[in-house]
Amino acid sequence: MAIELKDNRFHLYNDEMSYIIEISRQKDLLNVYYGARVDAEEIETKRDRPGAFCSCADDNDPDYSLSVMGQEYPSAGACDFRSPAYEITNAKGMHTPELKYRSHEIINGKPKINGLPAVYTESENEAQTLIITAADEFYGLEVKLFYTVFEKLNVICRHAEMRNCGKSDMMLNNAQSVSLDFPAGEYEYIHLEGAWAREKHIDRNSVHKGIQGFESRRGASGHTENPFMMFFDKGSNEDYGNVYGISLVYSGNHRFIIEQEAAETVRVQAGINPFGFSFKLSEGEVFTTPEAVLVYSDTGFAKMSNTFHKLYRTRLCRGVWRDKTRPILINHWEATYFDFTADKLLDIAKSAAKIGVELFVLDDGWFGHRNDDFSSLGDWYVNEEKLGCTIAELAEKINQQGLKFGLWFEPEMISPDSDLYKKHPDWAITVPGAKPHLGRHQLILDLTREDVREYIIGFLTDILSSANIEYVKWDMNRNMTDVYSENLSPERQGEFYHRYILGLYEILETVTSRFPNVLFEGCSGGGGRNDPGMLYYMPQNWASDDTDATERLYIQYGGSMVYPASTVGAHVSAVPNHQVGRISSLKTRGTVAMNGAFGYELDLSILSEEELNEMKEQVKFYKENRELVMTGEYYRLLNPFTSRHSAWMYVSEDKKEALVYYVVKTARPSNEVVHLKLKGLNPVAKYNVGGKIMSGRTLMNHGIIIDDTEHDGNCRIIKLYNI
Ligand code: DGJ
């Protein structure tokens, strides 16, 4: 791995990948190549003919037009008419800066990004970082572009810092984390679209002329568009094709665009959504963009996913729980919703203990006078009348059952019906004087305010120190409207969305480092903030409020493109399912939920012995196999979006063990015989497959024969041992 500068070209490479940046004679930073490993000196700079109506950046070189060249961080208004990577306006209203290379630095390892979550290294040998400084002297703008390249993973992390080096203020109206220019070609892209309880669905499209893409304007990364995109050669699949995954380590408004222009070249950008964004930079002030993580695969989607999984599991998630075995939990939410007593909770906990569950989670409804979702957010004192005891006492009773105790919070919210609102109505995000728009009957606290952040850190510290609380579910149940803060001057209102997220990250950093042994699970009505930014603070994320096994096949398949199973909260719930009314067998529900941080979310205290025994077996199986699920290489075998069944598998790093999951989505008579071709095995090793000995190559080329008319719960888990 190295970053080299030769003949005005930076070559960022490892054994499998190259990324080439050229400093042109005119000092522009040109985006020359990104893909499988090449020899940098042999690559020609992409230079399409400019033609009529192209402005030229150099009178001595009339063909030199940025409008048709690949660029690293394209400016607006200076020859290139495509989407700029950043936009500024100076105090005089001028807005056409042009960046020119000034200097660079190459360092070992990866520097931290102040105040923002980011991928990290544990030793300086894992990665190298190139920092290029470019500037526009006239505007007094200096931009630092950061590129970290990893030695063992095909990963490049990018972000930018914008500094006002002039004397007067400037407004930054756009600052993308990454801009890439790909040569003319036929491309496709996948993004993970959805809605509440239907997150992370695969949406595959052909790239066409013009601008296309997706974004969030919700003040959160959102259920509707995950901050992730796969851009690839047309026709790529799980095992074939040049694939570029782009994942934004950010939990707020994001935007991903793809622009194909006249010369058929394609520009891809990702970063903070310019919607509602403007950031005032006074003299000497710096704005730092979130990090974009780029993963390259020369052989399709599976390799890209495995690179993201390994990187995010080991170099984004942090703390003791990063590598620790995650406890199997019971959450009472779908069992009782708000309607519970301490006795009911203890009954559920007792049954959970009997089947081997390890953690009990007290969800919404334990504080203030909250018996429905109309009140009490902000009043974080226990409702002793309802519980009959303190949190510490309840935790102790749960601990006596042999279970850890966990607690739900929604720290960022305030109910108009709360003591907190009576005391501090100005802490809620509203436009003063205008009627606010409620979401789930609640408002959001203004995290741009220091006093609000201190309040949240304060009550969390008090409660978490007051009892043996070993797990926290951090929920967030509405998106942002009425965006305005009395804390910010009028010209800084465009900073609100971003400053909210910075405030959130500050709180999360403080609380998670104050309570390093607590396991935090992120949640936003399920997957409303399932993003890498949150994973930096919380190694688990409740993937969706939809717990139906079939619906989860889609959600977990889509999510697996980028997020490792260790980060995915997945529970067995009651039937008929509360979201879609479907009745699935307990076997199917368990089979699907075991693909993540596993748990149960139903009233165990009313189940039959037979059901509890089956669950006991599930728990036993999961305990025996959870390390493989958490850390194994992941292969998607059958796609639920395009076929009537779904299948996937995990292979241990040494390829000695594998676990195959197969679920029938739509049962029907007169079926085809399924040849389930496995992946990732050692071709010449022999595996024991339920007593039958087969080589890796037979299993991968001929497959396992499955006849799903056998009616055995419509799903299977097949364990393979290397003999
Ligand atoms: C939304 C979450 O996704 C649910 O799991 C549950 O915690 C509710 N909020 C509680 O209000």
XYZ file of C-alpha atoms and ligand atoms in Angstrom:
734
model
C 0.000 0.000 0.000
C 1.272 3.440 -0.727
C 0.516 6.924 -1.785
C 3.069 8.122 -4.311
C 3.583 11.339 -6.233
C 5.370 10.929 -9.544
C 5.203 13.206 -12.621
C 2.533 15.312 -10.960
C 0.351 12.301 -10.313
C -0.741 10.950 -6.985
C -1.201 7.211 -7.087
C -3.162 5.846 -4.142
C -3.022 2.076 -4.273
C -2.973 -1.287 -2.611
C -2.585 -4.715 -4.231
C -6.015 -4.626 -5.855
C -6.991 -1.014 -6.366
C -5.729 2.283 -7.807
C -6.961 5.840 -7.488
C -5.114 8.464 -9.532
C -5.170 12.228 -9.147
C -3.257 14.518 -11.485
C -2.066 18.048 -10.857
C -2.422 19.607 -14.286
C -0.020 22.200 -15.687
C -2.748 24.717 -14.836
C -2.714 23.426 -11.201
C -6.166 21.911 -11.373
C -6.757 18.647 -9.510
C -7.886 16.119 -12.074
C -9.742 12.925 -11.275
C -7.929 10.503 -13.591
C -8.752 6.932 -12.578
C -10.466 4.846 -9.932
C -10.752 1.078 -10.169
C -8.731 -2.139 -10.275
C -4.966 -1.829 -9.834
C -3.118 -0.248 -12.790
C 0.301 1.236 -13.479
C -0.222 4.931 -12.973
C 2.341 6.119 -15.527
C 0.551 4.267 -18.340
C -2.834 5.883 -17.784
C -3.806 8.720 -20.103
C -5.622 11.673 -18.611
C -9.276 11.576 -19.651
C -9.712 14.518 -21.900
C -12.768 14.639 -24.044
C -12.863 17.197 -26.827
C -14.507 20.345 -25.476
C -16.294 21.446 -28.675
C -18.399 24.556 -29.033
C -19.842 26.368 -26.027
C -17.118 25.088 -23.718
C -15.105 27.709 -21.904
C -11.400 27.268 -21.799
C -9.326 27.540 -18.653
C -6.035 28.211 -20.476
C -5.554 30.475 -23.529
C -2.337 28.637 -24.429
C -4.134 25.340 -24.507
C -7.498 25.943 -26.222
C -8.532 22.309 -25.738
C -8.106 22.550 -22.004
C -11.629 22.840 -20.688
C -12.716 21.692 -17.254
C -16.192 21.192 -18.676
C -15.121 17.798 -20.052
C -12.398 16.750 -17.643
C -12.526 14.634 -14.542
C -12.037 16.662 -11.396
C -11.446 15.952 -7.737
C -13.464 18.780 -6.194
C -15.128 20.747 -8.986
C -15.863 24.446 -8.542
C -18.972 26.295 -9.689
C -18.896 28.846 -12.451
C -15.349 28.186 -13.627
C -15.711 26.362 -16.952
C -17.341 23.211 -15.581
C -21.107 23.301 -16.021
C -21.743 20.029 -14.194
C -22.667 19.746 -10.508
C -20.074 21.482 -8.338
C -18.642 19.807 -5.241
C -18.957 23.039 -3.255
C -20.408 26.530 -3.590
C -19.472 29.731 -1.787
C -20.552 33.352 -1.984
C -18.240 36.050 -0.676
C -19.264 39.269 1.069
C -19.637 41.017 -2.302
C -21.915 38.319 -3.662
C -19.245 36.790 -5.920
C -19.607 33.046 -6.281
C -17.195 31.665 -8.855
C -14.100 30.502 -6.999
C -11.620 28.179 -8.659
C -9.387 25.830 -6.695
C -5.737 25.402 -7.635
C -3.293 22.937 -6.117
C -1.106 24.507 -3.461
C 0.601 21.754 -1.435
C 0.173 18.274 -0.040
C 1.165 16.028 2.813
C 1.225 12.236 3.157
C 0.896 10.752 6.631
C 0.685 7.233 8.017
C -2.581 6.162 9.590
C -5.753 8.211 9.552
C -6.373 11.468 11.432
C -9.563 11.842 13.498
C -12.279 14.154 12.244
C -13.120 16.641 14.942
C -16.720 16.341 16.180
C -17.767 13.911 13.467
C -17.907 10.121 13.406
C -15.443 8.421 11.066
C -13.674 5.201 10.263
C -10.474 4.824 12.303
C -7.233 2.864 12.260
C -5.707 1.038 15.205
C -2.162 1.083 13.900
C -0.384 3.470 11.551
C 0.429 0.613 9.163
C -3.184 -0.048 8.284
C -3.603 2.998 6.087
C -2.017 6.123 4.664
C -3.614 9.506 4.242
C -3.036 12.092 1.536
C -4.038 15.654 2.382
C -4.084 17.968 -0.619
C -4.434 21.690 -0.055
C -5.988 23.672 -2.876
C -6.963 27.311 -2.782
C -8.480 30.273 -4.522
C -6.257 33.207 -3.582
C -8.719 35.812 -4.870
C -11.599 34.521 -2.727
C -9.378 33.648 0.233
C -10.714 30.104 0.246
C -8.557 27.150 1.179
C -9.766 23.576 0.810
C -8.074 20.505 2.228
C -9.031 17.226 0.587
C -8.424 14.099 2.668
C -7.953 10.636 1.160
C -7.190 7.611 3.328
C -6.313 4.399 1.538
C -6.289 1.086 3.412
C -3.704 -1.605 2.848
C -5.799 -4.729 3.353
C -9.216 -3.458 2.336
C -10.263 -1.773 -0.896
C -11.366 1.308 0.981
C -10.788 5.001 0.411
C -12.188 7.476 2.922
C -12.717 11.038 1.757
C -13.763 14.289 3.318
C -12.970 17.983 2.882
C -12.225 20.985 5.058
C -13.111 24.482 3.822
C -11.326 27.412 5.435
C -11.986 31.128 5.045
C -8.508 32.650 4.787
C -9.854 36.071 3.830
C -10.826 39.035 5.968
C -14.554 39.133 5.315
C -17.284 36.559 5.839
C -18.252 34.043 3.194
C -21.263 31.755 2.934
C -20.707 28.111 2.160
C -23.841 26.926 0.370
C -22.766 23.427 -0.528
C -19.891 21.177 0.533
C -19.926 17.596 -0.716
C -17.831 14.877 0.871
C -16.917 13.223 -2.394
C -17.024 13.920 -6.114
C -15.954 11.301 -8.658
C -15.900 11.436 -12.455
C -16.201 8.157 -14.326
C -15.446 7.774 -18.052
C -18.206 7.408 -20.616
C -19.857 4.039 -20.238
C -22.981 2.097 -19.385
C -23.659 2.143 -15.677
C -26.328 1.225 -13.167
C -26.874 2.093 -9.537
C -28.656 0.662 -6.517
C -29.939 2.643 -3.570
C -31.832 1.504 -0.479
C -35.249 3.137 -0.540
C -38.227 2.616 1.723
C -40.582 4.009 4.309
C -41.339 3.468 7.981
C -41.460 -0.317 8.577
C -40.307 -0.950 4.984
C -36.726 0.248 5.023
C -33.715 -0.553 2.842
C -35.467 -1.997 -0.191
C -33.279 -2.508 -3.239
C -33.974 -0.065 -6.074
C -31.859 -0.749 -9.172
C -31.715 1.768 -12.022
C -29.833 2.418 -15.234
C -27.848 5.625 -15.296
C -29.262 7.967 -17.899
C -28.521 11.434 -19.175
C -29.175 14.254 -16.746
C -29.165 14.310 -12.976
C -30.602 11.448 -10.935
C -30.198 10.452 -7.326
C -31.826 10.522 -3.920
C -31.712 12.526 -0.740
C -33.079 13.176 2.713
C -34.589 16.494 3.774
C -35.904 15.090 7.062
C -33.199 16.260 9.446
C -32.213 12.593 9.778
C -30.777 10.059 7.370
C -34.335 8.704 7.246
C -36.349 5.573 6.503
C -36.886 6.613 2.909
C -33.304 6.747 1.626
C -30.358 5.191 3.377
C -27.130 7.227 2.911
C -25.628 4.567 0.665
C -25.273 3.916 -3.043
C -23.737 1.246 -5.259
C -22.594 2.498 -8.643
C -21.486 -0.198 -11.077
C -20.869 -1.398 -14.601
C -24.120 -2.318 -16.291
C -24.976 -5.977 -15.703
C -22.886 -6.385 -12.553
C -24.164 -8.917 -10.059
C -23.147 -10.581 -6.793
C -19.994 -12.056 -8.316
C -19.184 -9.992 -11.375
C -18.474 -6.388 -12.321
C -16.711 -3.233 -11.200
C -18.684 -1.979 -8.236
C -18.207 1.214 -6.221
C -20.014 1.440 -2.885
C -20.400 4.924 -1.401
C -21.514 5.231 2.189
C -21.847 8.515 4.031
C -20.912 8.551 7.707
C -23.646 11.018 8.579
C -27.039 10.953 10.290
C -28.605 14.118 8.891
C -29.809 15.450 5.542
C -27.846 13.812 2.761
C -27.795 13.880 -1.015
C -26.411 11.418 -3.551
C -26.379 12.425 -7.193
C -25.313 10.901 -10.464
C -24.975 13.188 -13.454
C -24.403 12.037 -16.991
C -23.571 14.908 -19.287
C -23.049 15.530 -23.007
C -19.710 13.695 -23.199
C -21.381 10.641 -21.568
C -19.005 10.881 -18.610
C -20.633 10.356 -15.238
C -20.179 12.432 -12.114
C -21.095 10.886 -8.767
C -21.353 12.947 -5.606
C -22.368 12.371 -2.000
C -22.526 14.672 0.967
C -24.707 16.929 3.069
C -27.869 17.945 1.233
C -27.511 21.559 0.039
C -31.267 21.866 0.744
C -31.685 24.315 3.633
C -27.916 24.444 4.070
C -25.698 27.509 4.240
C -22.827 27.892 6.630
C -21.262 31.220 7.486
C -17.480 31.143 7.553
C -15.925 34.152 9.230
C -12.223 34.887 8.998
C -10.218 31.765 9.883
C -13.291 29.541 10.344
C -13.308 26.001 9.014
C -16.164 23.772 7.892
C -15.574 20.032 7.866
C -17.681 17.737 5.722
C -18.752 14.302 6.952
C -16.737 11.349 5.743
C -17.627 9.372 2.636
C -16.413 5.783 2.592
C -15.699 4.397 -0.869
C -15.376 0.669 -1.374
C -14.246 -0.796 -4.664
C -14.894 -4.360 -5.774
C -13.604 -5.883 -9.009
C -15.906 -8.888 -8.611
C -19.401 -7.720 -7.889
C -21.593 -6.888 -4.928
C -20.561 -9.652 -2.484
C -16.977 -8.509 -2.238
C -18.084 -4.903 -1.775
C -20.471 -5.921 1.021
C -17.849 -8.011 2.799
C -15.418 -5.100 2.689
C -18.013 -2.763 4.230
C -18.942 -5.410 6.831
C -15.369 -5.904 7.956
C -14.576 -2.193 7.959
C -17.712 -1.125 9.818
C -17.597 -3.999 12.312
C -13.958 -3.470 13.227
C -13.058 0.120 12.285
C -16.256 2.138 12.704
C -17.997 0.518 15.676
C -16.077 1.191 18.868
C -15.903 0.339 22.525
C -16.094 -2.877 24.499
C -19.219 -4.061 22.700
C -17.527 -3.896 19.315
C -16.057 -7.368 19.820
C -18.149 -8.683 22.696
C -20.831 -11.335 22.289
C -24.145 -9.510 22.000
C -26.813 -10.642 24.478
C -30.078 -12.183 23.288
C -32.795 -9.832 24.474
C -36.471 -9.774 25.296
C -38.252 -6.477 24.669
C -41.846 -6.142 25.913
C -42.897 -3.446 23.365
C -44.971 -5.590 21.008
C -46.137 -7.674 24.000
C -47.733 -4.855 25.977
C -47.100 -1.528 24.245
C -47.824 1.095 26.961
C -50.102 -1.167 28.942
C -47.924 -2.937 31.514
C -47.306 -3.371 35.208
C -44.110 -4.426 36.940
C -45.689 -7.855 37.534
C -46.380 -8.307 33.830
C -42.811 -7.329 32.985
C -41.461 -9.752 35.559
C -43.638 -12.561 34.217
C -42.221 -11.973 30.748
C -38.696 -11.820 32.168
C -39.192 -15.103 34.044
C -40.270 -16.936 30.885
C -37.386 -15.330 29.002
C -34.892 -16.519 31.588
C -36.259 -20.060 31.248
C -35.486 -20.184 27.534
C -31.999 -18.729 27.935
C -32.541 -15.056 27.022
C -29.849 -12.799 28.511
C -31.207 -9.244 28.608
C -34.578 -7.674 29.436
C -35.411 -4.316 27.839
C -37.942 -1.954 29.397
C -39.254 0.002 26.411
C -41.438 3.123 26.158
C -43.959 4.023 28.913
C -41.961 3.868 32.173
C -41.647 7.618 32.884
C -43.732 10.749 33.543
C -47.407 9.865 33.040
C -46.829 8.216 29.698
C -49.540 5.654 29.012
C -49.820 6.517 25.356
C -47.723 8.553 22.954
C -49.382 11.891 23.755
C -47.211 12.907 26.683
C -44.177 12.998 28.946
C -41.195 12.985 26.604
C -38.655 15.089 28.471
C -39.928 14.083 31.918
C -37.387 11.384 32.564
C -38.456 10.345 36.053
C -39.887 6.930 36.685
C -43.643 6.473 36.938
C -43.559 4.664 40.277
C -47.322 4.499 40.413
C -47.288 2.366 37.273
C -44.178 0.324 38.046
C -44.619 0.136 41.791
C -40.883 0.555 42.256
C -37.862 2.535 41.168
C -35.798 1.695 38.107
C -33.016 0.464 40.385
C -35.430 -1.885 42.143
C -36.867 -3.178 38.897
C -33.362 -3.713 37.490
C -32.494 -5.668 40.589
C -35.557 -7.895 40.260
C -34.702 -8.525 36.612
C -31.081 -9.257 37.538
C -32.350 -11.770 40.104
C -33.927 -13.670 37.206
C -30.449 -13.943 35.699
C -31.054 -11.276 33.057
C -29.292 -7.999 32.396
C -31.520 -4.934 32.462
C -31.856 -2.376 29.647
C -33.865 0.830 29.310
C -35.503 2.776 26.471
C -35.084 6.537 26.028
C -36.076 9.055 23.420
C -33.683 11.777 24.589
C -34.031 14.221 21.688
C -37.783 14.745 22.098
C -40.214 16.864 24.087
C -43.984 16.369 24.428
C -46.065 19.558 24.608
C -47.792 17.734 27.481
C -44.758 17.554 29.757
C -43.289 19.404 32.711
C -40.220 20.079 30.612
C -42.276 21.907 27.979
C -44.042 23.978 30.660
C -40.640 25.034 31.958
C -38.778 25.431 28.669
C -41.150 25.867 25.712
C -38.273 27.629 23.936
C -36.244 24.407 23.954
C -38.499 22.862 21.303
C -37.784 23.409 17.620
C -40.537 25.753 16.410
C -40.911 28.952 14.461
C -41.767 31.446 17.220
C -45.306 32.732 16.797
C -46.289 30.087 14.243
C -48.239 26.940 15.037
C -45.757 24.044 15.196
C -46.314 20.797 13.307
C -46.380 17.840 15.650
C -45.165 14.376 14.683
C -46.346 11.483 16.869
C -47.740 14.304 19.071
C -44.247 15.488 19.917
C -41.651 18.150 19.163
C -37.874 17.928 18.876
C -35.459 19.540 21.302
C -33.105 22.137 19.868
C -29.766 20.363 20.129
C -27.940 23.394 18.738
C -28.378 24.854 22.260
C -25.752 24.063 24.841
C -28.244 24.158 27.746
C -30.395 21.542 26.000
C -27.398 19.308 25.372
C -26.382 19.659 29.022
C -29.911 18.764 30.127
C -29.910 15.566 28.043
C -26.436 14.533 29.180
C -27.488 15.335 32.755
C -30.615 13.177 32.946
C -28.983 10.286 31.113
C -26.005 10.411 33.472
C -28.284 10.495 36.514
C -30.474 7.599 35.428
C -27.680 5.408 34.098
C -25.741 5.886 37.351
C -28.814 5.241 39.491
C -29.346 1.583 38.599
C -27.672 -1.432 37.066
C -28.572 -0.497 33.500
C -26.446 -2.435 31.010
C -28.212 -1.577 27.760
C -29.844 1.549 26.328
C -32.231 1.742 23.382
C -31.929 5.277 21.963
C -35.067 6.026 19.971
C -36.089 9.024 17.803
C -39.623 9.067 16.475
C -40.211 11.993 14.181
C -38.540 14.033 11.480
C -37.819 17.737 11.516
C -40.217 20.501 10.578
C -40.440 24.189 11.548
C -36.678 24.422 11.451
C -35.562 27.546 13.264
C -33.507 28.305 16.346
C -33.469 31.390 18.512
C -29.987 30.260 19.394
C -28.738 31.184 15.912
C -28.501 34.601 14.261
C -30.587 35.092 11.082
C -27.646 34.523 8.724
C -26.783 31.305 10.572
C -30.253 29.674 10.334
C -28.960 27.647 7.361
C -26.580 25.925 9.764
C -29.403 24.475 11.818
C -29.746 20.984 10.335
C -26.023 20.340 10.516
C -25.545 21.900 13.942
C -28.351 19.670 15.273
C -26.423 16.598 14.141
C -23.169 17.986 15.580
C -25.037 18.515 18.864
C -26.355 14.968 18.761
C -22.865 13.582 18.119
C -21.485 15.620 21.022
C -24.120 14.160 23.369
C -23.524 10.629 22.107
C -19.756 10.963 22.474
C -20.098 12.204 26.061
C -22.675 9.666 27.191
C -21.143 6.613 25.516
C -17.689 7.414 26.874
C -19.107 8.101 30.333
C -20.790 4.668 30.294
C -18.365 2.531 28.294
C -19.812 -0.783 29.490
C -23.373 -0.032 28.462
C -24.489 -1.575 25.175
C -26.263 1.145 23.155
C -28.720 0.282 20.399
C -29.780 3.036 18.002
C -33.375 3.232 16.806
C -35.556 5.707 15.000
C -38.977 4.122 14.700
C -36.907 1.177 13.430
C -34.566 2.161 10.615
C -35.066 5.936 10.471
C -31.439 6.520 11.340
C -29.716 3.270 10.342
C -26.553 4.937 9.220
C -22.798 4.648 9.766
C -22.773 7.871 11.804
C -24.894 6.239 14.511
C -22.886 3.014 14.371
C -19.805 4.931 15.472
C -21.530 5.492 18.826
C -23.874 2.511 19.007
C -22.817 -0.866 17.591
C -26.422 -2.071 17.125
C -29.359 -0.497 15.351
C -32.985 -1.646 15.450
C -33.398 -2.366 11.741
C -37.130 -1.863 11.369
C -40.410 -1.673 13.260
C -41.576 -4.371 10.887
C -40.930 -7.691 12.613
C -42.771 -9.837 10.067
C -40.403 -12.581 8.896
C -41.153 -12.174 5.194
C -40.882 -8.380 5.265
C -37.618 -8.737 7.149
C -36.230 -10.843 4.285
C -36.325 -7.729 2.107
C -35.144 -5.324 4.799
C -32.242 -7.510 5.890
C -31.257 -8.376 2.308
C -31.083 -4.672 1.358
C -29.314 -3.697 4.565
C -26.738 -6.466 4.086
C -25.359 -4.597 1.081
C -23.524 -2.331 3.492
C -24.217 -3.152 7.155
C -22.822 -6.241 8.928
C -25.202 -8.607 10.762
C -23.606 -7.596 14.082
C -25.246 -4.166 13.715
C -28.758 -5.363 12.842
C -31.342 -5.683 15.634
C -33.775 -8.519 14.708
C -36.546 -10.016 16.872
C -39.107 -12.827 16.815
C -42.554 -11.347 17.404
C -46.114 -12.642 17.764
C -48.437 -13.873 15.020
C -50.582 -12.654 13.403
C -47.825 -10.119 12.897
C -48.732 -6.656 14.212
C -47.549 -4.763 11.120
C -48.884 -6.895 8.262
C -51.150 -9.507 9.858
C -49.232 -12.437 8.391
C -48.942 -15.753 10.211
C -45.494 -17.303 9.879
C -44.262 -20.375 11.685
C -42.099 -19.894 14.758
C -39.390 -21.714 12.859
C -39.452 -19.143 10.048
C -39.584 -16.224 12.476
C -36.586 -17.589 14.357
C -34.662 -18.424 11.198
C -34.968 -14.857 9.923
C -34.384 -13.070 13.250
C -31.248 -15.056 14.035
C -29.416 -13.011 11.405
C -28.398 -10.159 13.603
C -28.397 -9.089 17.228
C -31.160 -11.561 18.073
C -34.088 -11.151 20.428
C -37.765 -11.754 21.181
C -40.497 -9.156 21.282
C -43.736 -10.825 22.363
C -45.491 -11.918 25.527
C -43.541 -15.021 26.457
C -45.571 -15.421 29.641
C -48.676 -16.575 27.722
C -46.999 -19.031 25.357
C -47.402 -22.817 25.513
C -44.666 -25.119 26.819
C -44.259 -26.391 23.278
C -43.596 -22.902 21.917
C -41.213 -22.063 24.745
C -39.338 -25.301 24.134
C -38.961 -24.457 20.474
C -37.647 -21.024 21.439
C -35.261 -22.631 23.904
C -33.820 -24.605 21.004
C -33.556 -21.432 18.901
C -31.702 -19.668 21.687
C -29.359 -22.632 22.104
C -28.667 -22.755 18.365
C -28.099 -19.020 18.164
C -25.688 -19.086 21.107
C -23.691 -21.835 19.407
C -23.536 -19.952 16.131
C -23.709 -16.242 16.896
C -19.982 -15.617 16.479
C -20.183 -16.965 12.938
C -23.192 -14.740 12.192
C -21.478 -11.708 13.718
C -18.073 -12.126 12.103
C -18.438 -14.494 9.139
C -18.129 -13.560 5.485
C -21.616 -12.992 4.130
C -22.971 -14.247 0.817
C -26.393 -13.556 -0.645
C -27.538 -16.667 -2.551
C -31.175 -16.080 -3.569
C -32.690 -12.632 -3.881
C -36.162 -12.218 -2.286
C -36.861 -9.197 -4.522
C -36.621 -11.314 -7.667
C -37.337 -14.862 -6.568
C -39.911 -16.733 -4.499
C -37.333 -17.705 -1.933
C -34.402 -16.135 -0.196
C -31.102 -17.659 0.861
C -27.840 -16.425 2.287
C -24.861 -17.822 4.152
C -21.970 -17.071 6.475
C -18.504 -18.570 6.127
C -15.912 -18.396 8.888
C -12.669 -16.600 8.021
C -10.730 -19.897 8.001
C -13.502 -21.404 5.813
C -13.914 -24.319 8.213
C -17.523 -23.606 9.129
C -20.497 -22.254 7.272
C -24.124 -21.596 8.018
C -26.690 -21.539 5.219
C -30.173 -20.044 5.565
C -32.982 -20.808 3.135
C -36.507 -19.379 3.422
C -39.457 -19.878 1.075
C -41.277 -16.605 0.600
C -44.080 -17.954 -1.559
C -44.954 -21.622 -1.194
C -46.538 -23.331 -4.217
C -47.123 -26.852 -5.546
C -45.213 -28.489 -8.416
C -42.047 -26.620 -7.569
C -38.773 -26.570 -9.346
C -35.953 -28.380 -7.559
C -33.636 -25.765 -6.129
C -29.909 -26.183 -6.622
C -28.680 -23.891 -3.900
C -25.152 -23.061 -5.019
C -23.047 -22.063 -2.049
C -20.284 -19.461 -2.054
C -17.067 -18.565 -0.321
C -16.083 -22.146 0.659
C -12.676 -23.721 0.242
C -13.140 -25.575 -3.078
C -10.934 -28.508 -2.167
C -11.970 -28.876 1.472
C -14.497 -31.548 2.435
C -17.522 -30.444 4.420
C -19.958 -32.431 6.515
C -23.427 -31.331 5.441
C -25.866 -33.008 7.824
C -23.929 -36.277 7.669
C -23.182 -36.155 3.953
C -19.563 -35.382 2.963
C -19.180 -32.970 0.033
C -16.328 -30.854 -1.276
C -16.456 -27.085 -1.394
C -16.373 -27.192 -5.186
C -19.333 -29.569 -5.407
C -21.286 -27.397 -2.988
C -20.451 -24.240 -4.919
C -20.853 -25.591 -8.471
C -23.644 -28.137 -8.173
C -25.131 -26.920 -4.905
C -27.361 -28.422 -2.282
C -30.588 -29.849 -3.662
C -33.637 -28.490 -1.876
C -37.127 -29.804 -2.349
C -39.344 -27.331 -0.567
C -42.532 -29.330 -0.957
C -41.375 -31.111 2.199
C -43.437 -28.644 4.285
C -41.010 -28.290 7.136
C -41.859 -24.755 8.105
C -40.759 -23.441 4.727
C -37.247 -22.728 5.867
C -33.991 -24.412 6.692
C -30.721 -23.715 8.385
C -27.894 -25.914 7.181
C -24.666 -26.108 9.129
C -21.462 -27.127 7.350
C -18.353 -28.327 9.144
C -15.011 -28.809 7.482
C -13.768 -32.370 8.190
C -40.388 3.096 17.984
C -39.467 1.923 18.107
O -38.969 1.549 16.872
C -40.201 0.779 18.786
O -39.385 -0.354 18.832
C -40.610 1.221 20.162
O -39.480 1.447 20.954
C -41.466 2.483 20.063
N -40.830 3.499 19.300
C -41.774 3.007 21.434
O -42.459 4.185 21.377
